[in-house]
mmCIF file of the C-alpha atoms, coordinates in Angstrom:
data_MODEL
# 
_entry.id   MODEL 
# 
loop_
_atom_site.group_PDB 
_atom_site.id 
_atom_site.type_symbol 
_atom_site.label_atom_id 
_atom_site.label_alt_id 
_atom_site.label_comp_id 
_atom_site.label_asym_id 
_atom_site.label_entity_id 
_atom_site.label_seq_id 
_atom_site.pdbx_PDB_ins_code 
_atom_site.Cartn_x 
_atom_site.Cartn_y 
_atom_site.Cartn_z 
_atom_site.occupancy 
_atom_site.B_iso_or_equiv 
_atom_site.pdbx_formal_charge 
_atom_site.auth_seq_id 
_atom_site.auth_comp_id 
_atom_site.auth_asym_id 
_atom_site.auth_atom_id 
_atom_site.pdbx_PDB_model_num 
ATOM 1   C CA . UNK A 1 1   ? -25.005 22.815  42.106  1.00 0.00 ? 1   UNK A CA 1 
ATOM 2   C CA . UNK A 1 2   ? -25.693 24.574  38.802  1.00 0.00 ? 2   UNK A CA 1 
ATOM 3   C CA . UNK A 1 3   ? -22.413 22.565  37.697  1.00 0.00 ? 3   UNK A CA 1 
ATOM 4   C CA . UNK A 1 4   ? -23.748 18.985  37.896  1.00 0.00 ? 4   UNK A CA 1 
ATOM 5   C CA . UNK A 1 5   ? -26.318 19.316  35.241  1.00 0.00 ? 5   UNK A CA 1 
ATOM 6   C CA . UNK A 1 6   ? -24.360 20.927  33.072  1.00 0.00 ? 6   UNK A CA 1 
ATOM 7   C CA . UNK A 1 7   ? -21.475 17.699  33.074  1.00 0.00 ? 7   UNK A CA 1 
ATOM 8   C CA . UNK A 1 8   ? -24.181 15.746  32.825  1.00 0.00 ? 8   UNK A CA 1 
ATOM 9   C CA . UNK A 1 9   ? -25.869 17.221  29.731  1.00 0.00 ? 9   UNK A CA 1 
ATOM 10  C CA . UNK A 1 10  ? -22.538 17.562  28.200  1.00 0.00 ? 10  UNK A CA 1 
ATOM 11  C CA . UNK A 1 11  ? -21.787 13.504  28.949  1.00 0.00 ? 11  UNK A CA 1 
ATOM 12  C CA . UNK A 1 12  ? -25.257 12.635  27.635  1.00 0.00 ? 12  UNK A CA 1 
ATOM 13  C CA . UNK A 1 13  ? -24.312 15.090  24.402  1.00 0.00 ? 13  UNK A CA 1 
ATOM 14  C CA . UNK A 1 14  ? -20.989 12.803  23.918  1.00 0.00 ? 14  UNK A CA 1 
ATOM 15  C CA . UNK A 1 15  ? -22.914 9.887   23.948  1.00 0.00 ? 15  UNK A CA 1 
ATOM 16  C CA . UNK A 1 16  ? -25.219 10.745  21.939  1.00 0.00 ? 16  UNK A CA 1 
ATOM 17  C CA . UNK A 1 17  ? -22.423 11.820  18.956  1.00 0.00 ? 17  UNK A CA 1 
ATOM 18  C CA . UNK A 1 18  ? -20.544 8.332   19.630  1.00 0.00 ? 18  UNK A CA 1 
ATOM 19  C CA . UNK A 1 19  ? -24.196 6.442   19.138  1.00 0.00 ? 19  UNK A CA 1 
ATOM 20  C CA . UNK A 1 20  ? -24.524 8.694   15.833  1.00 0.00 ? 20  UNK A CA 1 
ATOM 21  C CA . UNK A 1 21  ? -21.521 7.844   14.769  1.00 0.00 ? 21  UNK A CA 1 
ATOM 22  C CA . UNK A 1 22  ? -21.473 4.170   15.747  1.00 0.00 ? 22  UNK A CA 1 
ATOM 23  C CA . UNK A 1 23  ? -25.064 4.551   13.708  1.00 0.00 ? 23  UNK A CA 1 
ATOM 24  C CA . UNK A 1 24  ? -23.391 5.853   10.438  1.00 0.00 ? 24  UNK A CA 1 
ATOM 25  C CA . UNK A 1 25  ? -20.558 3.679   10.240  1.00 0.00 ? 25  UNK A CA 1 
ATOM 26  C CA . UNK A 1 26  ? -22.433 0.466   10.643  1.00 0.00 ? 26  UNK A CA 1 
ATOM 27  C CA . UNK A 1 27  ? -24.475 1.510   7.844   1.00 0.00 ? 27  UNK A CA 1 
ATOM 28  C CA . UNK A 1 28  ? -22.104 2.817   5.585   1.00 0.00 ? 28  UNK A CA 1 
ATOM 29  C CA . UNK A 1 29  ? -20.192 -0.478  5.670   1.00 0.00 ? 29  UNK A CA 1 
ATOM 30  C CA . UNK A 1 30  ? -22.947 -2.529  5.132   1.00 0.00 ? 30  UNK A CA 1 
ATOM 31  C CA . UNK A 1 31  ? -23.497 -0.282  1.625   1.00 0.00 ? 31  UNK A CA 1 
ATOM 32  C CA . UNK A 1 32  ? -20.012 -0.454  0.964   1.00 0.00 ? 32  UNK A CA 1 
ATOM 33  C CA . UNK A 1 33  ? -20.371 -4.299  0.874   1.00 0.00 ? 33  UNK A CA 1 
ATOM 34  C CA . UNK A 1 34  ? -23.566 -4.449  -0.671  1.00 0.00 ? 34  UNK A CA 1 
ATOM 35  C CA . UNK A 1 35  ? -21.729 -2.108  -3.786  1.00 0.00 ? 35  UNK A CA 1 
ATOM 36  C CA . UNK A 1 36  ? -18.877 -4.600  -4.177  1.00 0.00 ? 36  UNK A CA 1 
ATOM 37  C CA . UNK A 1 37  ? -20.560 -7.995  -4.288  1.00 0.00 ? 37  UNK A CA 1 
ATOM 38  C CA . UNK A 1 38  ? -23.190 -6.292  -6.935  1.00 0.00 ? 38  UNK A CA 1 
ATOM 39  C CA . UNK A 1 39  ? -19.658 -4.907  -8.731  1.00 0.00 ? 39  UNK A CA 1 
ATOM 40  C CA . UNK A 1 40  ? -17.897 -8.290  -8.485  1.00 0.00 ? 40  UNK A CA 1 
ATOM 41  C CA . UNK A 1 41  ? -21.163 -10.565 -10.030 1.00 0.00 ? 41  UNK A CA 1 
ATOM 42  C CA . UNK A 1 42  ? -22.095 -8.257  -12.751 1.00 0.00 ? 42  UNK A CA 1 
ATOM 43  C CA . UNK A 1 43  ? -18.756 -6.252  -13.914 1.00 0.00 ? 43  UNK A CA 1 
ATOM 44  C CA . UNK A 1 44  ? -19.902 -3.162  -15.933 1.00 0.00 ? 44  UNK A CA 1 
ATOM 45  C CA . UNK A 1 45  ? -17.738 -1.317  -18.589 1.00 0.00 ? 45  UNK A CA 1 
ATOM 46  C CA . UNK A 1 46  ? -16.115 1.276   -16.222 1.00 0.00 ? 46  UNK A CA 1 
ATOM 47  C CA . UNK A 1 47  ? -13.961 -1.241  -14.096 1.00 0.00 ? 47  UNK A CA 1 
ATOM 48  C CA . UNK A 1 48  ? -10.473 -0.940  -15.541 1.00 0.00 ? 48  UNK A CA 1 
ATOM 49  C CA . UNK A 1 49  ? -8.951  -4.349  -17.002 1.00 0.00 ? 49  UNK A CA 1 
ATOM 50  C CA . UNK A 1 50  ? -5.915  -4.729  -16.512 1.00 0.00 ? 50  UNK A CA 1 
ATOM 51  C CA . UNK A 1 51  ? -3.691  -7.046  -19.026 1.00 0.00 ? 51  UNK A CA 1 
ATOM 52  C CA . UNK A 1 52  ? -0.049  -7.653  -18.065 1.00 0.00 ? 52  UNK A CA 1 
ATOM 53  C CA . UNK A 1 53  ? 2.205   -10.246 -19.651 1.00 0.00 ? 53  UNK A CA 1 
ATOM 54  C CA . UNK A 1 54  ? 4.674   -12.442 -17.362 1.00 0.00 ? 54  UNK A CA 1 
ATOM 55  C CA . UNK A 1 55  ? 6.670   -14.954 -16.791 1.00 0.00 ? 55  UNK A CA 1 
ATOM 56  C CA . UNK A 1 56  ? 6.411   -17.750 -13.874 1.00 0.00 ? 56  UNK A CA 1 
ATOM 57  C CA . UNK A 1 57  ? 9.361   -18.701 -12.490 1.00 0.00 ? 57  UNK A CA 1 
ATOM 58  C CA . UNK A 1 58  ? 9.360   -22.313 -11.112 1.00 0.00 ? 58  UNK A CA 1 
ATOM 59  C CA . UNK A 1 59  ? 12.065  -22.778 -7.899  1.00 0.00 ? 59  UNK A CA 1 
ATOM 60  C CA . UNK A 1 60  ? 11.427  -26.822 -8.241  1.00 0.00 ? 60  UNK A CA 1 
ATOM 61  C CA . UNK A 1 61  ? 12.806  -26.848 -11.450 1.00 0.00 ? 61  UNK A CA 1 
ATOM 62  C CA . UNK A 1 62  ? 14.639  -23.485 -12.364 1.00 0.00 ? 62  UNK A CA 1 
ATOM 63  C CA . UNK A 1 63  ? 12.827  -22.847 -15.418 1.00 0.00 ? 63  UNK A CA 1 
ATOM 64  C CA . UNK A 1 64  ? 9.534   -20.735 -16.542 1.00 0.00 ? 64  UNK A CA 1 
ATOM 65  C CA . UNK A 1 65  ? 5.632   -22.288 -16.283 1.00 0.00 ? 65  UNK A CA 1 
ATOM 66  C CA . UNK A 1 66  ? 4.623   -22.615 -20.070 1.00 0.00 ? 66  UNK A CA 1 
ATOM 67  C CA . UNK A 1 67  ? 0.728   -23.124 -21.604 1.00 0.00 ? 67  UNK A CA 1 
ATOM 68  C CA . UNK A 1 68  ? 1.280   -25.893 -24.353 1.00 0.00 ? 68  UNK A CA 1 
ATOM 69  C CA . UNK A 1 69  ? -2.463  -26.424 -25.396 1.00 0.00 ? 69  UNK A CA 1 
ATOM 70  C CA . UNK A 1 70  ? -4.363  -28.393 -22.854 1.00 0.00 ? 70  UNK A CA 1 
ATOM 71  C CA . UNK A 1 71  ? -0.339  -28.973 -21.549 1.00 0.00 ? 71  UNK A CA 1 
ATOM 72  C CA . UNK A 1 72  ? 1.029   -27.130 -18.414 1.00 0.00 ? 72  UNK A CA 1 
ATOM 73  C CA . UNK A 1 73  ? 4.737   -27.591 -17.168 1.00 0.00 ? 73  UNK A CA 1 
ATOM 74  C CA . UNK A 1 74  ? 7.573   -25.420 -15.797 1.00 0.00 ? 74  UNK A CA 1 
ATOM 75  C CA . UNK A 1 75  ? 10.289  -26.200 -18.371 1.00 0.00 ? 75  UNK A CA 1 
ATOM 76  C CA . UNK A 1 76  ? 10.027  -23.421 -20.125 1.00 0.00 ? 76  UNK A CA 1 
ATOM 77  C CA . UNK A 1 77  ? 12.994  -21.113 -21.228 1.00 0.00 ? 77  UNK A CA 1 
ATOM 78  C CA . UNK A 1 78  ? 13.182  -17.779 -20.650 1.00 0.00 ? 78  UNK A CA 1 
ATOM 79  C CA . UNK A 1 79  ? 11.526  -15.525 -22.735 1.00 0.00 ? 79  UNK A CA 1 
ATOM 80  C CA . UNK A 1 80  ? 10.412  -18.744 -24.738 1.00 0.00 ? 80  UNK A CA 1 
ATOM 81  C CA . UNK A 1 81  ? 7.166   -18.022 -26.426 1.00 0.00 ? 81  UNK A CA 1 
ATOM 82  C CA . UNK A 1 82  ? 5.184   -20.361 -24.717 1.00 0.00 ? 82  UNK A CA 1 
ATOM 83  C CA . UNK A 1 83  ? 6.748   -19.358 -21.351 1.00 0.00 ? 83  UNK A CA 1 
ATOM 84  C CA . UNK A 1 84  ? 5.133   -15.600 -21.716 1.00 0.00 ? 84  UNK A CA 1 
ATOM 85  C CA . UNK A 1 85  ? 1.398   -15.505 -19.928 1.00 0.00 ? 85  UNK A CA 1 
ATOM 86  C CA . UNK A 1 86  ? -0.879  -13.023 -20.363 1.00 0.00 ? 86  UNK A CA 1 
ATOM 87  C CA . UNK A 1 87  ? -2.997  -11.696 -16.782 1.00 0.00 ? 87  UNK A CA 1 
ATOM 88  C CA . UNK A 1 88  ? -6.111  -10.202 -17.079 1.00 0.00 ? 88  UNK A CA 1 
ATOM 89  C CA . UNK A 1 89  ? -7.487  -8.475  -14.004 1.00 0.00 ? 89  UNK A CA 1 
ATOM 90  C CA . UNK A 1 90  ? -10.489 -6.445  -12.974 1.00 0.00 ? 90  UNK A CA 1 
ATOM 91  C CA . UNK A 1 91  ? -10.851 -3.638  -10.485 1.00 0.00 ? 91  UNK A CA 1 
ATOM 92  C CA . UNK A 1 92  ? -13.576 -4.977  -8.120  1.00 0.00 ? 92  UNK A CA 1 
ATOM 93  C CA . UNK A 1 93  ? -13.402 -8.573  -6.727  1.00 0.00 ? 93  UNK A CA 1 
ATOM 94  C CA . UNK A 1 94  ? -10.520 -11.106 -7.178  1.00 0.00 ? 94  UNK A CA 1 
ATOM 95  C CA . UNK A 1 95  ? -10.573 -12.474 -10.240 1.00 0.00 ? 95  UNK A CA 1 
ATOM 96  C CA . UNK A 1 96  ? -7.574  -13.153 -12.883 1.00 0.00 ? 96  UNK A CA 1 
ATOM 97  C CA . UNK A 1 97  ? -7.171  -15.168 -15.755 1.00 0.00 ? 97  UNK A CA 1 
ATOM 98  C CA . UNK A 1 98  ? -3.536  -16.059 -16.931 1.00 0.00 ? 98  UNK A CA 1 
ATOM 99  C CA . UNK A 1 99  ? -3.281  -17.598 -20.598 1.00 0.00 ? 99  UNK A CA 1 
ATOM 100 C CA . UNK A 1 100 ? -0.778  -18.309 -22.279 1.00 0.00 ? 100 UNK A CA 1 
ATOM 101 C CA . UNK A 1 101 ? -0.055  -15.570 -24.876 1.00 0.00 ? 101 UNK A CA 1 
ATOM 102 C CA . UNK A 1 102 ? 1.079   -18.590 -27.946 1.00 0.00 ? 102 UNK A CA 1 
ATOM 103 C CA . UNK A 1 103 ? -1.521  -20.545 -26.908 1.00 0.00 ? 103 UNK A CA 1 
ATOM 104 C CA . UNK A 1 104 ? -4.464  -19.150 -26.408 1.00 0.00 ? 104 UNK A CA 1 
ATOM 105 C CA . UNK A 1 105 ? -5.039  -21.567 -23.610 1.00 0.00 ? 105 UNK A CA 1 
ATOM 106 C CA . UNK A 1 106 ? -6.511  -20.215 -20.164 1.00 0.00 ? 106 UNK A CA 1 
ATOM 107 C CA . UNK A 1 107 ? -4.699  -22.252 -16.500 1.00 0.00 ? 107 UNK A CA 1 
ATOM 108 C CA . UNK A 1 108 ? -7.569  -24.100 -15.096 1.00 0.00 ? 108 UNK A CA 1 
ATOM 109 C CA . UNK A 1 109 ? -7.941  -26.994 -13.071 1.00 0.00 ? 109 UNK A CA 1 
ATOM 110 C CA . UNK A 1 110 ? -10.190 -29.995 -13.770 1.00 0.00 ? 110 UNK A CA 1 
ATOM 111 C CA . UNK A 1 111 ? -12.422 -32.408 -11.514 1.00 0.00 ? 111 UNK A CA 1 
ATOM 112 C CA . UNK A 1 112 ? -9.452  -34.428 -9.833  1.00 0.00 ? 112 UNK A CA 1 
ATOM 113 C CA . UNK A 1 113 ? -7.541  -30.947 -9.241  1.00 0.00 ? 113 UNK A CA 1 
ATOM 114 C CA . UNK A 1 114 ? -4.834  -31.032 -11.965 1.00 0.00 ? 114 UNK A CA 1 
ATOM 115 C CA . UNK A 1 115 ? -4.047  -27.783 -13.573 1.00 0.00 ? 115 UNK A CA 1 
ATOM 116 C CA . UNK A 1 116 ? -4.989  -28.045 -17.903 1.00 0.00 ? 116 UNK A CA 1 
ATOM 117 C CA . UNK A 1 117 ? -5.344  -25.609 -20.378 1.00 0.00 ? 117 UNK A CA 1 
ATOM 118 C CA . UNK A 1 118 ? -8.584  -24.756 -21.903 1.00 0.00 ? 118 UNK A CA 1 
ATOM 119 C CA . UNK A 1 119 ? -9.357  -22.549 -24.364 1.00 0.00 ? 119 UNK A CA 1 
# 
């Protein structure tokens, strides 16, 4: 008899560490995603930018993507100075910003959904 409430205290124990558990997790995830919207509105001076220069191939017409002002086409030559795009990225969130390293120009898209280049 003297076996019965000790497997039960020792189930109740278990559950009790699972609701703990189930308790801290929730909570810590809900910080976690609290921390990185805050991070990804308001970037402070610690997030490492990262600035990479590439080159986008095109497979529809062979050649490079090239930033020609507000102009934006893939017949560019490789290693062509307009062809050569600069990527700036930021630790928290998604964003990245490719310009064109001649041209000072940033790849954006305008109200009908064509892709410019603005400064």
């Amino acid at each position: 008899m003297s076996l019965l409430p000790s497997r039960f205290i020792y189930v109740c124990l278990h559950f009790l560490v699972l609701y703990f558990q189930l308790q801290e997790s929730q909570q810590s995830s809900a910080d976690f995603r609290f921390y990185i919207e805050n991070h990804t509105r308001n970037p402070d001076d610690l997030s490492r930018k990262q600035v990479r220069i590439y080159q986008l191939y095109s497979r529809t017409t062979g050649k490079h993507v090239q930033i020609l002002g507000k102009k934006i086409n893939a017949n560019g030559d490789d290693g062509g100075k307009y062809a050569l795009l600069v990527v700036e990225t930021e630790t928290f969130g998604s964003h990245i910003r490719i310009k064109g390293k001649e041209s000072e120009h940033y790849i954006c898209m305008n109200e009908k959904g064509k892709i410019v280049g603005r400064v």
